[in-house]
Amino acid sequence: MFETVLPAAPPPIPTSPRLVTSLSILMVVATGFVAVDHGVGHLAKHSWSLSQPCPMYVGIVVSALLGVISTAAVGPVQNLCTPWRA
């Protein structure tokens, strides 16, 4: 009845896990800014409101490291699942 042709789908498939991983880290930290009373996002926001730059920068650096580590962890799995990409 229906036939689906996806000639443009294979190239973005390997990119999706990295994007989803980085966006999920971003959403968790952004939620920490607003909704919780602990965590990296709360540390950065609370330190900003108290004019304490050192803990604020610690929160920013930790959230950036979380993003880098999670993206680096997805890379080998992504290469394993998509051998044609290498």
mmCIF file of N, CA, C and O in Angstrom:
data_model
loop_
_atom_site.group_PDB
_atom_site.id
_atom_site.type_symbol
_atom_site.label_atom_id
_atom_site.label_comp_id
_atom_site.label_asym_id
_atom_site.label_seq_id
_atom_site.Cartn_x
_atom_site.Cartn_y
_atom_site.Cartn_z
ATOM 1 N N MET A 1 0.812 -1.183 0.000
ATOM 2 C CA MET A 1 0.000 0.000 0.000
ATOM 3 C C MET A 1 0.871 1.270 0.000
ATOM 4 O O MET A 1 0.765 2.083 -0.871
ATOM 5 N N PHE A 2 1.725 1.379 1.051
ATOM 6 C CA PHE A 2 2.596 2.535 1.150
ATOM 7 C C PHE A 2 4.036 2.094 0.962
ATOM 8 O O PHE A 2 4.452 1.052 1.452
ATOM 9 N N GLU A 3 4.780 2.891 0.276
ATOM 10 C CA GLU A 3 6.193 2.601 0.093
ATOM 11 C C GLU A 3 6.985 3.834 0.540
ATOM 12 O O GLU A 3 6.700 4.952 0.128
ATOM 13 N N THR A 4 7.947 3.607 1.409
ATOM 14 C CA THR A 4 8.754 4.700 1.917
ATOM 15 C C THR A 4 10.166 4.570 1.375
ATOM 16 O O THR A 4 10.799 3.533 1.504
ATOM 17 N N VAL A 5 10.644 5.629 0.780
ATOM 18 C CA VAL A 5 11.998 5.664 0.262
ATOM 19 C C VAL A 5 12.747 6.736 1.049
ATOM 20 O O VAL A 5 12.336 7.884 1.094
ATOM 21 N N LEU A 6 13.827 6.334 1.690
ATOM 22 C CA LEU A 6 14.583 7.252 2.533
ATOM 23 C C LEU A 6 16.023 7.390 2.031
ATOM 24 O O LEU A 6 16.963 6.995 2.717
ATOM 25 N N PRO A 7 16.227 7.984 0.870
ATOM 26 C CA PRO A 7 17.599 8.079 0.387
ATOM 27 C C PRO A 7 18.445 9.076 1.173
ATOM 28 O O PRO A 7 19.665 8.968 1.206
ATOM 29 N N ALA A 8 17.828 10.044 1.810
ATOM 30 C CA ALA A 8 18.587 11.056 2.542
ATOM 31 C C ALA A 8 18.724 10.721 4.024
ATOM 32 O O ALA A 8 19.340 11.474 4.766
ATOM 33 N N ALA A 9 18.168 9.623 4.472
ATOM 34 C CA ALA A 9 18.194 9.294 5.901
ATOM 35 C C ALA A 9 19.538 8.776 6.409
ATOM 36 O O ALA A 9 19.936 9.145 7.506
ATOM 37 N N PRO A 10 20.274 7.939 5.704
ATOM 38 C CA PRO A 10 21.505 7.383 6.286
ATOM 39 C C PRO A 10 22.566 8.387 6.724
ATOM 40 O O PRO A 10 23.176 8.194 7.763
ATOM 41 N N PRO A 11 22.842 9.484 6.018
ATOM 42 C CA PRO A 11 23.896 10.386 6.504
ATOM 43 C C PRO A 11 23.643 11.012 7.876
ATOM 44 O O PRO A 11 24.558 11.071 8.692
ATOM 45 N N PRO A 12 22.432 11.479 8.209
ATOM 46 C CA PRO A 12 22.265 12.083 9.536
ATOM 47 C C PRO A 12 22.138 11.089 10.687
ATOM 48 O O PRO A 12 22.240 11.486 11.845
ATOM 49 N N ILE A 13 21.933 9.819 10.393
ATOM 50 C CA ILE A 13 21.746 8.844 11.467
ATOM 51 C C ILE A 13 22.958 8.780 12.397
ATOM 52 O O ILE A 13 22.797 8.774 13.609
ATOM 53 N N PRO A 14 24.195 8.761 11.912
ATOM 54 C CA PRO A 14 25.341 8.736 12.838
ATOM 55 C C PRO A 14 25.487 10.013 13.667
ATOM 56 O O PRO A 14 26.078 9.995 14.736
ATOM 57 N N THR A 15 24.966 11.116 13.194
ATOM 58 C CA THR A 15 25.089 12.378 13.919
ATOM 59 C C THR A 15 24.090 12.466 15.065
ATOM 60 O O THR A 15 24.348 13.148 16.063
ATOM 61 N N SER A 16 22.990 11.799 14.963
ATOM 62 C CA SER A 16 21.912 11.917 15.949
ATOM 63 C C SER A 16 22.314 11.579 17.376
ATOM 64 O O SER A 16 21.958 12.315 18.298
ATOM 65 N N PRO A 17 23.039 10.495 17.657
ATOM 66 C CA PRO A 17 23.387 10.200 19.057
ATOM 67 C C PRO A 17 24.214 11.301 19.713
ATOM 68 O O PRO A 17 23.995 11.633 20.877
ATOM 69 N N ARG A 18 25.128 11.902 18.983
ATOM 70 C CA ARG A 18 25.928 12.980 19.572
ATOM 71 C C ARG A 18 25.069 14.200 19.859
ATOM 72 O O ARG A 18 25.220 14.836 20.901
ATOM 73 N N LEU A 19 24.193 14.537 18.953
ATOM 74 C CA LEU A 19 23.318 15.684 19.190
ATOM 75 C C LEU A 19 22.381 15.447 20.364
ATOM 76 O O LEU A 19 22.187 16.325 21.206
ATOM 77 N N VAL A 20 21.814 14.261 20.424
ATOM 78 C CA VAL A 20 20.887 13.941 21.508
ATOM 79 C C VAL A 20 21.612 13.947 22.851
ATOM 80 O O VAL A 20 21.086 14.447 23.850
ATOM 81 N N THR A 21 22.830 13.429 22.885
ATOM 82 C CA THR A 21 23.595 13.409 24.126
ATOM 83 C C THR A 21 23.902 14.813 24.611
ATOM 84 O O THR A 21 23.694 15.141 25.784
ATOM 85 N N SER A 22 24.367 15.672 23.717
ATOM 86 C CA SER A 22 24.705 17.035 24.135
ATOM 87 C C SER A 22 23.458 17.822 24.521
ATOM 88 O O SER A 22 23.472 18.590 25.484
ATOM 89 N N LEU A 23 22.358 17.623 23.816
ATOM 90 C CA LEU A 23 21.123 18.321 24.179
ATOM 91 C C LEU A 23 20.559 17.827 25.509
ATOM 92 O O LEU A 23 19.986 18.613 26.267
ATOM 93 N N SER A 24 20.725 16.551 25.803
ATOM 94 C CA SER A 24 20.228 16.045 27.084
ATOM 95 C C SER A 24 21.024 16.626 28.250
ATOM 96 O O SER A 24 20.442 16.988 29.283
ATOM 97 N N ILE A 25 22.337 16.753 28.100
ATOM 98 C CA ILE A 25 23.148 17.391 29.139
ATOM 99 C C ILE A 25 22.713 18.839 29.314
ATOM 100 O O ILE A 25 22.565 19.335 30.434
ATOM 101 N N LEU A 26 22.496 19.531 28.207
ATOM 102 C CA LEU A 26 22.045 20.926 28.257
ATOM 103 C C LEU A 26 20.712 21.048 28.985
ATOM 104 O O LEU A 26 20.531 21.941 29.820
ATOM 105 N N MET A 27 19.782 20.153 28.707
ATOM 106 C CA MET A 27 18.468 20.212 29.353
ATOM 107 C C MET A 27 18.549 19.913 30.848
ATOM 108 O O MET A 27 17.858 20.535 31.653
ATOM 109 N N VAL A 28 19.406 18.984 31.227
ATOM 110 C CA VAL A 28 19.556 18.659 32.648
ATOM 111 C C VAL A 28 20.131 19.854 33.411
ATOM 112 O O VAL A 28 19.649 20.212 34.490
ATOM 113 N N VAL A 29 21.142 20.499 32.850
ATOM 114 C CA VAL A 29 21.740 21.655 33.514
ATOM 115 C C VAL A 29 20.757 22.817 33.531
ATOM 116 O O VAL A 29 20.620 23.514 34.539
ATOM 117 N N ALA A 30 20.040 23.043 32.432
ATOM 118 C CA ALA A 30 19.058 24.129 32.392
ATOM 119 C C ALA A 30 17.924 23.890 33.373
ATOM 120 O O ALA A 30 17.431 24.837 34.004
ATOM 121 N N THR A 31 17.516 22.660 33.540
ATOM 122 C CA THR A 31 16.496 22.340 34.534
ATOM 123 C C THR A 31 17.027 22.594 35.935
ATOM 124 O O THR A 31 16.296 23.058 36.812
ATOM 125 N N GLY A 32 18.297 22.341 36.137
ATOM 126 C CA GLY A 32 18.918 22.630 37.424
ATOM 127 C C GLY A 32 18.925 24.111 37.743
ATOM 128 O O GLY A 32 18.886 24.507 38.908
ATOM 129 N N PHE A 33 18.978 24.962 36.719
ATOM 130 C CA PHE A 33 18.889 26.403 36.952
ATOM 131 C C PHE A 33 17.545 26.782 37.555
ATOM 132 O O PHE A 33 17.454 27.680 38.380
ATOM 133 N N VAL A 34 16.500 26.113 37.127
ATOM 134 C CA VAL A 34 15.145 26.553 37.438
ATOM 135 C C VAL A 34 14.454 25.733 38.521
ATOM 136 O O VAL A 34 13.845 26.290 39.432
ATOM 137 N N ALA A 35 14.535 24.428 38.449
ATOM 138 C CA ALA A 35 13.590 23.603 39.183
ATOM 139 C C ALA A 35 14.111 22.876 40.412
ATOM 140 O O ALA A 35 13.306 22.383 41.184
ATOM 141 N N VAL A 36 15.410 22.775 40.605
ATOM 142 C CA VAL A 36 15.905 21.960 41.711
ATOM 143 C C VAL A 36 16.712 22.793 42.703
ATOM 144 O O VAL A 36 17.100 23.924 42.412
ATOM 145 N N ASP A 37 16.960 22.219 43.855
ATOM 146 C CA ASP A 37 17.718 22.898 44.904
ATOM 147 C C ASP A 37 19.113 22.313 45.102
ATOM 148 O O ASP A 37 19.750 22.571 46.112
ATOM 149 N N HIS A 38 19.563 21.515 44.159
ATOM 150 C CA HIS A 38 20.906 20.946 44.220
ATOM 151 C C HIS A 38 21.339 20.613 42.800
ATOM 152 O O HIS A 38 20.525 20.599 41.882
ATOM 153 N N GLY A 39 22.605 20.375 42.613
ATOM 154 C CA GLY A 39 23.117 20.024 41.300
ATOM 155 C C GLY A 39 23.988 21.114 40.711
ATOM 156 O O GLY A 39 24.177 22.189 41.286
ATOM 157 N N VAL A 40 24.514 20.832 39.541
ATOM 158 C CA VAL A 40 25.463 21.724 38.890
ATOM 159 C C VAL A 40 24.785 23.013 38.443
ATOM 160 O O VAL A 40 25.315 24.107 38.636
ATOM 161 N N GLY A 41 23.601 22.902 37.873
ATOM 162 C CA GLY A 41 22.882 24.096 37.436
ATOM 163 C C GLY A 41 22.520 25.003 38.589
ATOM 164 O O GLY A 41 22.651 26.230 38.516
ATOM 165 N N HIS A 42 22.070 24.403 39.675
ATOM 166 C CA HIS A 42 21.725 25.191 40.859
ATOM 167 C C HIS A 42 22.968 25.854 41.445
ATOM 168 O O HIS A 42 22.913 27.008 41.876
ATOM 169 N N LEU A 43 24.087 25.155 41.445
ATOM 170 C CA LEU A 43 25.332 25.728 41.948
ATOM 171 C C LEU A 43 25.712 26.975 41.162
ATOM 172 O O LEU A 43 26.032 28.018 41.750
ATOM 173 N N ALA A 44 25.651 26.894 39.847
ATOM 174 C CA ALA A 44 26.017 28.042 39.014
ATOM 175 C C ALA A 44 25.050 29.203 39.215
ATOM 176 O O ALA A 44 25.465 30.353 39.365
ATOM 177 N N LYS A 45 23.756 28.915 39.234
ATOM 178 C CA LYS A 45 22.764 29.984 39.385
ATOM 179 C C LYS A 45 22.813 30.611 40.770
ATOM 180 O O LYS A 45 22.763 31.835 40.921
ATOM 181 N N HIS A 46 22.907 29.787 41.784
ATOM 182 C CA HIS A 46 22.934 30.294 43.159
ATOM 183 C C HIS A 46 24.203 31.115 43.406
ATOM 184 O O HIS A 46 24.154 32.162 44.051
ATOM 185 N N SER A 47 25.323 30.667 42.884
ATOM 186 C CA SER A 47 26.575 31.409 43.036
ATOM 187 C C SER A 47 26.507 32.738 42.292
ATOM 188 O O SER A 47 27.044 33.746 42.757
ATOM 189 N N TRP A 48 25.849 32.750 41.157
ATOM 190 C CA TRP A 48 25.675 33.989 40.411
ATOM 191 C C TRP A 48 24.840 34.981 41.218
ATOM 192 O O TRP A 48 25.167 36.159 41.303
ATOM 193 N N SER A 49 23.768 34.513 41.832
ATOM 194 C CA SER A 49 22.905 35.419 42.587
ATOM 195 C C SER A 49 23.581 35.930 43.858
ATOM 196 O O SER A 49 23.238 37.002 44.353
ATOM 197 N N LEU A 50 24.552 35.186 44.379
ATOM 198 C CA LEU A 50 25.291 35.619 45.568
ATOM 199 C C LEU A 50 26.601 36.327 45.219
ATOM 200 O O LEU A 50 27.364 36.669 46.121
ATOM 201 N N SER A 51 26.849 36.548 43.941
ATOM 202 C CA SER A 51 28.081 37.189 43.452
ATOM 203 C C SER A 51 29.337 36.461 43.924
ATOM 204 O O SER A 51 30.289 37.058 44.405
ATOM 205 N N GLN A 52 29.297 35.147 43.798
ATOM 206 C CA GLN A 52 30.455 34.308 44.118
ATOM 207 C C GLN A 52 30.949 33.663 42.822
ATOM 208 O O GLN A 52 30.429 32.641 42.390
ATOM 209 N N PRO A 53 31.957 34.260 42.185
ATOM 210 C CA PRO A 53 32.355 33.757 40.868
ATOM 211 C C PRO A 53 33.022 32.381 40.877
ATOM 212 O O PRO A 53 32.852 31.621 39.932
ATOM 213 N N CYS A 54 33.763 32.040 41.908
ATOM 214 C CA CYS A 54 34.485 30.756 41.900
ATOM 215 C C CYS A 54 33.543 29.552 41.836
ATOM 216 O O CYS A 54 33.708 28.688 40.962
ATOM 217 N N PRO A 55 32.543 29.447 42.723
ATOM 218 C CA PRO A 55 31.624 28.301 42.594
ATOM 219 C C PRO A 55 30.827 28.336 41.288
ATOM 220 O O PRO A 55 30.500 27.295 40.726
ATOM 221 N N MET A 56 30.537 29.544 40.800
ATOM 222 C CA MET A 56 29.810 29.656 39.538
ATOM 223 C C MET A 56 30.636 29.061 38.397
ATOM 224 O O MET A 56 30.131 28.287 37.587
ATOM 225 N N TYR A 57 31.930 29.403 38.353
ATOM 226 C CA TYR A 57 32.784 28.865 37.305
ATOM 227 C C TYR A 57 32.992 27.360 37.463
ATOM 228 O O TYR A 57 33.132 26.652 36.471
ATOM 229 N N VAL A 58 33.001 26.879 38.690
ATOM 230 C CA VAL A 58 33.084 25.433 38.901
ATOM 231 C C VAL A 58 31.868 24.745 38.291
ATOM 232 O O VAL A 58 31.992 23.724 37.603
ATOM 233 N N GLY A 59 30.682 25.304 38.506
ATOM 234 C CA GLY A 59 29.475 24.737 37.911
ATOM 235 C C GLY A 59 29.505 24.761 36.402
ATOM 236 O O GLY A 59 29.113 23.794 35.735
ATOM 237 N N ILE A 60 30.005 25.850 35.841
ATOM 238 C CA ILE A 60 30.082 25.960 34.384
ATOM 239 C C ILE A 60 31.088 24.963 33.820
ATOM 240 O O ILE A 60 30.816 24.284 32.819
ATOM 241 N N VAL A 61 32.252 24.856 34.451
ATOM 242 C CA VAL A 61 33.286 23.937 33.963
ATOM 243 C C VAL A 61 32.833 22.483 34.105
ATOM 244 O O VAL A 61 33.046 21.665 33.200
ATOM 245 N N VAL A 62 32.178 22.158 35.208
ATOM 246 C CA VAL A 62 31.696 20.780 35.400
ATOM 247 C C VAL A 62 30.640 20.433 34.349
ATOM 248 O O VAL A 62 30.659 19.337 33.779
ATOM 249 N N SER A 63 29.729 21.350 34.066
ATOM 250 C CA SER A 63 28.715 21.060 33.049
ATOM 251 C C SER A 63 29.352 20.935 31.668
ATOM 252 O O SER A 63 28.944 20.088 30.869
ATOM 253 N N ALA A 64 30.378 21.740 31.379
ATOM 254 C CA ALA A 64 31.078 21.613 30.100
ATOM 255 C C ALA A 64 31.815 20.273 30.018
ATOM 256 O O ALA A 64 31.801 19.615 28.967
ATOM 257 N N LEU A 65 32.449 19.862 31.111
ATOM 258 C CA LEU A 65 33.140 18.565 31.123
ATOM 259 C C LEU A 65 32.165 17.406 30.957
ATOM 260 O O LEU A 65 32.486 16.412 30.303
ATOM 261 N N LEU A 66 30.988 17.526 31.549
ATOM 262 C CA LEU A 66 29.963 16.492 31.350
ATOM 263 C C LEU A 66 29.608 16.363 29.874
ATOM 264 O O LEU A 66 29.456 15.261 29.348
ATOM 265 N N GLY A 67 29.469 17.495 29.209
ATOM 266 C CA GLY A 67 29.176 17.468 27.781
ATOM 267 C C GLY A 67 30.292 16.855 26.962
ATOM 268 O O GLY A 67 30.048 16.041 26.070
ATOM 269 N N VAL A 68 31.525 17.222 27.263
ATOM 270 C CA VAL A 68 32.668 16.690 26.514
ATOM 271 C C VAL A 68 32.824 15.195 26.742
ATOM 272 O O VAL A 68 33.036 14.416 25.799
ATOM 273 N N ILE A 69 32.702 14.767 27.987
ATOM 274 C CA ILE A 69 32.859 13.342 28.311
ATOM 275 C C ILE A 69 31.747 12.509 27.687
ATOM 276 O O ILE A 69 31.999 11.439 27.127
ATOM 277 N N SER A 70 30.517 12.995 27.760
ATOM 278 C CA SER A 70 29.408 12.222 27.187
ATOM 279 C C SER A 70 29.515 12.150 25.670
ATOM 280 O O SER A 70 29.234 11.109 25.077
ATOM 281 N N THR A 71 29.929 13.231 25.038
ATOM 282 C CA THR A 71 30.114 13.204 23.586
ATOM 283 C C THR A 71 31.257 12.284 23.196
ATOM 284 O O THR A 71 31.163 11.548 22.212
ATOM 285 N N ALA A 72 32.338 12.304 23.971
ATOM 286 C CA ALA A 72 33.467 11.416 23.690
ATOM 287 C C ALA A 72 33.094 9.954 23.910
ATOM 288 O O ALA A 72 33.611 9.068 23.224
ATOM 289 N N ALA A 73 32.212 9.690 24.857
ATOM 290 C CA ALA A 73 31.790 8.313 25.111
ATOM 291 C C ALA A 73 30.881 7.788 24.007
ATOM 292 O O ALA A 73 30.874 6.589 23.719
ATOM 293 N N VAL A 74 30.142 8.678 23.380
ATOM 294 C CA VAL A 74 29.229 8.258 22.313
ATOM 295 C C VAL A 74 30.000 7.955 21.023
ATOM 296 O O VAL A 74 29.589 7.099 20.242
ATOM 297 N N GLY A 75 31.139 8.611 20.824
ATOM 298 C CA GLY A 75 31.905 8.446 19.587
ATOM 299 C C GLY A 75 32.272 7.009 19.246
ATOM 300 O O GLY A 75 31.976 6.545 18.137
ATOM 301 N N PRO A 76 32.931 6.268 20.144
ATOM 302 C CA PRO A 76 33.277 4.875 19.813
ATOM 303 C C PRO A 76 32.063 3.976 19.589
ATOM 304 O O PRO A 76 32.079 3.115 18.705
ATOM 305 N N VAL A 77 31.007 4.186 20.350
ATOM 306 C CA VAL A 77 29.787 3.396 20.146
ATOM 307 C C VAL A 77 29.190 3.720 18.784
ATOM 308 O O VAL A 77 28.738 2.831 18.056
ATOM 309 N N GLN A 78 29.219 4.989 18.441
ATOM 310 C CA GLN A 78 28.712 5.422 17.144
ATOM 311 C C GLN A 78 29.531 4.812 16.007
ATOM 312 O O GLN A 78 28.966 4.344 15.022
ATOM 313 N N ASN A 79 30.842 4.790 16.141
ATOM 314 C CA ASN A 79 31.691 4.190 15.113
ATOM 315 C C ASN A 79 31.483 2.683 15.010
ATOM 316 O O ASN A 79 31.564 2.122 13.926
ATOM 317 N N LEU A 80 31.201 2.040 16.136
ATOM 318 C CA LEU A 80 30.943 0.609 16.134
ATOM 319 C C LEU A 80 29.629 0.289 15.420
ATOM 320 O O LEU A 80 29.533 -0.693 14.683
ATOM 321 N N CYS A 81 28.636 1.122 15.633
ATOM 322 C CA CYS A 81 27.312 0.885 15.042
ATOM 323 C C CYS A 81 27.214 1.300 13.584
ATOM 324 O O CYS A 81 26.330 0.839 12.871
ATOM 325 N N THR A 82 28.077 2.206 13.147
ATOM 326 C CA THR A 82 28.045 2.683 11.774
ATOM 327 C C THR A 82 29.423 2.526 11.129
ATOM 328 O O THR A 82 30.140 3.515 10.954
ATOM 329 N N PRO A 83 29.789 1.306 10.753
ATOM 330 C CA PRO A 83 31.124 1.088 10.193
ATOM 331 C C PRO A 83 31.345 1.757 8.840
ATOM 332 O O PRO A 83 32.485 2.038 8.466
ATOM 333 N N TRP A 84 30.280 2.040 8.084
ATOM 334 C CA TRP A 84 30.436 2.674 6.786
ATOM 335 C C TRP A 84 30.864 4.124 6.902
ATOM 336 O O TRP A 84 31.373 4.703 5.946
ATOM 337 N N ARG A 85 30.678 4.720 8.071
ATOM 338 C CA ARG A 85 31.007 6.123 8.247
ATOM 339 C C ARG A 85 32.520 6.341 8.300
ATOM 340 O O ARG A 85 33.026 7.355 7.857
ATOM 341 N N ALA A 86 33.243 5.406 8.881
ATOM 342 C CA ALA A 86 34.700 5.542 8.994
ATOM 343 C C ALA A 86 35.323 5.330 7.633
ATOM 344 O O ALA A 86 36.193 5.974 7.194
#
